[in-house]
mmCIF file of C-alpha atoms in Angstrom:
data_model
loop_
_atom_site.group_PDB
_atom_site.id
_atom_site.type_symbol
_atom_site.label_atom_id
_atom_site.label_comp_id
_atom_site.label_asym_id
_atom_site.label_seq_id
_atom_site.Cartn_x
_atom_site.Cartn_y
_atom_site.Cartn_z
ATOM 1 C CA MET Z 1 -133.512 5.708 155.239
ATOM 2 C CA VAL Z 2 -130.542 7.576 156.708
ATOM 3 C CA ARG Z 3 -132.866 9.580 158.879
ATOM 4 C CA ALA Z 4 -134.526 6.451 160.264
ATOM 5 C CA SER Z 5 -131.187 4.868 161.088
ATOM 6 C CA MET Z 6 -130.027 8.076 162.781
ATOM 7 C CA GLY Z 7 -133.122 7.973 164.997
ATOM 8 C CA TRP Z 8 -132.382 4.367 165.880
ATOM 9 C CA TRP Z 9 -128.747 5.237 166.606
ATOM 10 C CA ASP Z 10 -129.764 8.184 168.790
ATOM 11 C CA GLU Z 11 -132.191 5.973 170.724
ATOM 12 C CA LEU Z 12 -129.492 3.359 171.269
ATOM 13 C CA GLU Z 13 -127.032 5.995 172.425
ATOM 14 C CA ALA Z 14 -129.578 7.524 174.813
ATOM 15 C CA SER Z 15 -130.432 4.089 176.197
ATOM 16 C CA LEU Z 16 -126.803 3.162 176.755
ATOM 17 C CA THR Z 17 -126.083 6.530 178.344
ATOM 18 C CA ALA Z 18 -129.018 6.105 180.712
ATOM 19 C CA LYS Z 19 -127.851 2.605 181.651
ATOM 20 C CA LEU Z 20 -124.336 3.859 182.287
ATOM 21 C CA ASP Z 21 -125.677 6.702 184.443
ATOM 22 C CA ASP Z 22 -127.788 4.247 186.449
ATOM 23 C CA PHE Z 23 -124.801 1.956 186.909
ATOM 24 C CA LEU Z 24 -122.570 4.809 188.052
ATOM 25 C CA ARG Z 25 -125.214 6.028 190.508
ATOM 26 C CA ALA Z 26 -125.342 2.507 191.920
ATOM 27 C CA HIS Z 27 -121.527 2.389 192.134
ATOM 28 C CA PRO Z 28 -120.358 5.869 193.203
ATOM 29 C CA ASP Z 29 -116.858 4.581 193.901
ATOM 30 C CA LEU Z 30 -116.486 3.702 190.211
ATOM 31 C CA ALA Z 31 -117.937 7.064 189.202
ATOM 32 C CA ALA Z 32 -115.340 8.822 191.369
ATOM 33 C CA GLU Z 33 -112.587 6.681 189.870
ATOM 34 C CA MET Z 34 -113.762 7.499 186.343
ATOM 35 C CA GLU Z 35 -113.858 11.177 187.225
ATOM 36 C CA GLN Z 36 -110.317 10.911 188.624
ATOM 37 C CA ASP Z 37 -109.159 9.280 185.381
ATOM 38 C CA THR Z 38 -110.847 11.965 183.280
ATOM 39 C CA LEU Z 39 -109.295 14.716 185.374
ATOM 40 C CA ALA Z 40 -105.863 13.090 185.169
ATOM 41 C CA GLU Z 41 -106.161 12.956 181.375
ATOM 42 C CA GLN Z 42 -107.273 16.600 181.261
ATOM 43 C CA GLU Z 43 -104.346 17.566 183.467
ATOM 44 C CA THR Z 44 -101.903 15.770 181.161
ATOM 45 C CA GLN Z 45 -103.376 17.392 178.056
ATOM 46 C CA THR Z 46 -103.351 20.816 179.696
ATOM 47 C CA ARG Z 47 -99.705 20.407 180.692
ATOM 48 C CA GLN Z 48 -98.829 19.407 177.118
ATOM 49 C CA LEU Z 49 -100.640 22.436 175.713
ATOM 50 C CA LEU Z 50 -98.839 24.641 178.232
ATOM 51 C CA GLN Z 51 -95.450 23.279 177.172
ATOM 52 C CA GLN Z 52 -96.309 23.794 173.518
ATOM 53 C CA LEU Z 53 -97.420 27.380 174.105
ATOM 54 C CA GLN Z 54 -94.380 28.161 176.243
ATOM 55 C CA GLY Z 55 -92.177 26.952 173.390
ATOM 56 C CA GLU Z 56 -94.104 29.145 170.973
ATOM 57 C CA THR Z 57 -93.679 32.180 173.233
ATOM 58 C CA GLN Z 58 -89.933 31.613 173.398
ATOM 59 C CA THR Z 59 -89.776 31.390 169.606
ATOM 60 C CA LEU Z 60 -91.864 34.556 169.247
ATOM 61 C CA GLU Z 61 -89.698 36.411 171.751
ATOM 62 C CA GLN Z 62 -86.595 35.450 169.737
ATOM 63 C CA LYS Z 63 -88.282 36.619 166.523
ATOM 64 C CA ILE Z 64 -89.220 39.924 168.158
ATOM 65 C CA LEU Z 65 -85.650 40.496 169.310
ATOM 66 C CA ALA Z 66 -84.238 39.625 165.887
ATOM 67 C CA THR Z 67 -86.772 41.880 164.178
ATOM 68 C CA GLY Z 68 -85.934 44.704 166.588
ATOM 69 C CA GLU Z 69 -82.260 44.299 165.713
ATOM 70 C CA GLN Z 70 -83.108 44.450 162.008
ATOM 71 C CA ILE Z 71 -85.202 47.586 162.561
ATOM 72 C CA ARG Z 72 -82.261 49.209 164.373
ATOM 73 C CA LEU Z 73 -79.940 48.275 161.503
ATOM 74 C CA TRP Z 74 -82.270 49.756 158.889
ATOM 75 C CA HIS Z 75 -82.746 52.867 161.007
ATOM 76 C CA GLU Z 76 -78.971 53.358 160.941
ATOM 77 C CA ARG Z 77 -78.927 52.734 157.186
ATOM 78 C CA LEU Z 78 -81.718 55.268 156.709
ATOM 79 C CA ALA Z 79 -79.705 57.862 158.627
ATOM 80 C CA LEU Z 80 -76.642 57.045 156.496
ATOM 81 C CA ALA Z 81 -78.647 57.416 153.270
ATOM 82 C CA GLU Z 82 -80.070 60.740 154.480
ATOM 83 C CA ARG Z 83 -76.602 62.052 155.305
ATOM 84 C CA ALA Z 84 -75.420 60.951 151.860
ATOM 85 C CA GLY Z 85 -78.452 62.540 150.203
ATOM 86 C CA ARG Z 86 -79.376 59.274 148.436
ATOM 87 C CA GLN Z 87 -83.121 59.515 147.857
ATOM 88 C CA ASP Z 88 -83.271 56.064 146.263
ATOM 89 C CA LEU Z 89 -81.713 54.476 149.366
ATOM 90 C CA ILE Z 90 -83.786 56.622 151.716
ATOM 91 C CA HIS Z 91 -86.964 55.344 150.119
ATOM 92 C CA ALA Z 92 -85.746 51.709 150.153
ATOM 93 C CA ALA Z 93 -84.649 51.932 153.815
ATOM 94 C CA LYS Z 94 -87.988 53.435 154.858
ATOM 95 C CA MET Z 95 -89.840 50.660 153.017
ATOM 96 C CA ARG Z 96 -87.731 47.946 154.643
ATOM 97 C CA GLN Z 97 -88.128 49.526 158.063
ATOM 98 C CA GLY Z 98 -91.914 49.696 157.600
ATOM 99 C CA ILE Z 99 -92.088 46.038 156.597
ATOM 100 C CA LEU Z 100 -90.039 45.066 159.634
ATOM 101 C CA MET Z 101 -92.209 47.183 161.946
ATOM 102 C CA THR Z 102 -95.324 45.466 160.610
ATOM 103 C CA GLN Z 103 -93.710 42.073 161.081
ATOM 104 C CA GLY Z 104 -92.632 42.980 164.612
ATOM 105 C CA ASN Z 105 -96.162 44.134 165.462
ATOM 106 C CA GLN Z 106 -97.539 40.848 164.162
ATOM 107 C CA TYR Z 107 -95.113 38.862 166.307
ATOM 108 C CA TRP Z 108 -96.028 41.014 169.310
ATOM 109 C CA ALA Z 109 -99.748 40.387 168.784
ATOM 110 C CA GLU Z 110 -99.132 36.639 168.498
ATOM 111 C CA LEU Z 111 -97.038 36.734 171.674
ATOM 112 C CA THR Z 112 -99.795 38.575 173.529
ATOM 113 C CA VAL Z 113 -102.366 35.962 172.484
ATOM 114 C CA ALA Z 114 -100.025 33.102 173.430
ATOM 115 C CA LYS Z 115 -99.358 34.601 176.871
ATOM 116 C CA LYS Z 116 -103.083 35.085 177.453
ATOM 117 C CA ARG Z 117 -103.695 31.443 176.523
ATOM 118 C CA ILE Z 118 -100.921 30.382 178.891
ATOM 119 C CA GLN Z 119 -102.642 32.259 181.722
ATOM 120 C CA GLN Z 120 -105.949 30.588 180.848
ATOM 121 C CA LEU Z 121 -104.343 27.166 180.754
ATOM 122 C CA GLN Z 122 -102.569 27.754 184.053
ATOM 123 C CA ALA Z 123 -105.879 28.734 185.648
ATOM 124 C CA LEU Z 124 -107.511 25.670 184.131
ATOM 125 C CA LEU Z 125 -104.690 23.466 185.385
ATOM 126 C CA THR Z 126 -105.163 24.851 188.900
ATOM 127 C CA GLN Z 127 -108.898 24.112 188.682
ATOM 128 C CA ILE Z 128 -108.259 20.573 187.467
ATOM 129 C CA GLN Z 129 -105.748 19.910 190.238
ATOM 130 C CA SER Z 130 -108.131 21.296 192.831
ATOM 131 C CA LYS Z 131 -110.956 19.183 191.477
ATOM 132 C CA ARG Z 132 -108.773 16.063 191.541
ATOM 133 C CA GLN Z 133 -108.168 16.643 195.244
ATOM 134 C CA GLN Z 134 -111.896 17.062 195.857
ATOM 135 C CA VAL Z 135 -112.960 13.923 194.009
ATOM 136 C CA GLN Z 136 -113.116 11.120 196.503
ATOM 137 C CA PRO Z 137 -115.292 8.019 196.562
ATOM 138 C CA PRO Z 138 -118.367 8.724 198.688
ATOM 139 C CA THR Z 139 -118.365 7.194 202.158
ATOM 140 C CA ASP Z 140 -122.056 6.268 202.087
ATOM 141 C CA SER Z 141 -122.522 4.188 198.934
ATOM 142 C CA SER Z 142 -125.868 2.816 200.094
ATOM 143 C CA SER Z 143 -127.600 6.148 199.586
ATOM 144 C CA GLY Z 144 -128.580 7.281 196.106
ATOM 145 C CA TYR Z 145 -129.164 10.798 197.401
ATOM 146 C CA GLN Z 146 -126.754 13.442 196.205
ATOM 147 C CA THR Z 147 -126.008 16.178 198.691
ATOM 148 C CA PRO Z 148 -126.014 19.797 197.532
ATOM 149 C CA ASP Z 149 -122.195 19.734 197.704
ATOM 150 C CA ARG Z 150 -122.125 16.725 195.377
ATOM 151 C CA VAL Z 151 -124.469 18.435 192.900
ATOM 152 C CA GLU Z 152 -122.290 21.541 193.047
ATOM 153 C CA LYS Z 153 -119.235 19.417 192.295
ATOM 154 C CA GLU Z 154 -120.995 17.774 189.361
ATOM 155 C CA PHE Z 155 -121.866 21.149 187.850
ATOM 156 C CA ARG Z 156 -118.325 22.430 188.393
ATOM 157 C CA ASN Z 157 -117.013 19.313 186.674
ATOM 158 C CA LEU Z 158 -119.353 19.841 183.729
ATOM 159 C CA GLU Z 159 -118.360 23.502 183.443
ATOM 160 C CA LEU Z 160 -114.673 22.600 183.694
ATOM 161 C CA GLU Z 161 -114.988 19.952 180.992
ATOM 162 C CA ARG Z 162 -116.730 22.410 178.657
ATOM 163 C CA GLU Z 163 -114.129 25.095 179.301
ATOM 164 C CA PHE Z 164 -111.347 22.600 178.644
ATOM 165 C CA GLU Z 165 -112.944 21.464 175.369
ATOM 166 C CA GLN Z 166 -113.387 25.116 174.293
ATOM 167 C CA LEU Z 167 -109.728 25.846 174.984
ATOM 168 C CA LYS Z 168 -108.705 22.781 172.990
ATOM 169 C CA ARG Z 169 -110.876 23.994 170.092
ATOM 170 C CA ASP Z 170 -109.391 27.486 170.379
ATOM 171 C CA MET Z 171 -105.878 26.038 170.361
ATOM 172 C CA GLY Z 172 -106.736 24.023 167.254
ATOM 173 C CA ARG Z 173 -107.753 27.196 165.358
ATOM 174 C CA LYS Z 174 -104.357 28.820 165.779
#
């Protein structure tokens, strides 16, 4: 029963999608406007993700600096314990220093990933902005023929949308 209804639903969805595609081919000015709206939304979302990641990088940089200061402090304490010949404190200082080094390395790895994602988002934002400038309503709306440039643009749009969705999924995993 569920399977039959899923087939019906899929058929309805395919039919509606085909009708929408036909309508948009008949009204290229509306298709261009829809594409502009989609690109504007993607640009807004990309900017928001960029701001979020930039905030995270600032926080990570502060954590790295604070951890580095703690490592320096425990290095000094280790030297003091060694000069005093206190094996119990030497061992404790080395343990604390090791924990802090591990923590600092973790923060550094997170910062590296965040900066790489920022670069990807900035590149994506540039692509979106460029695409927004390219998307214009066609001048000859009477022709249903798509020029090779138009087909190229459509494929670039599809690729850009997929890349954007993948980045959003990647950001959601963090």
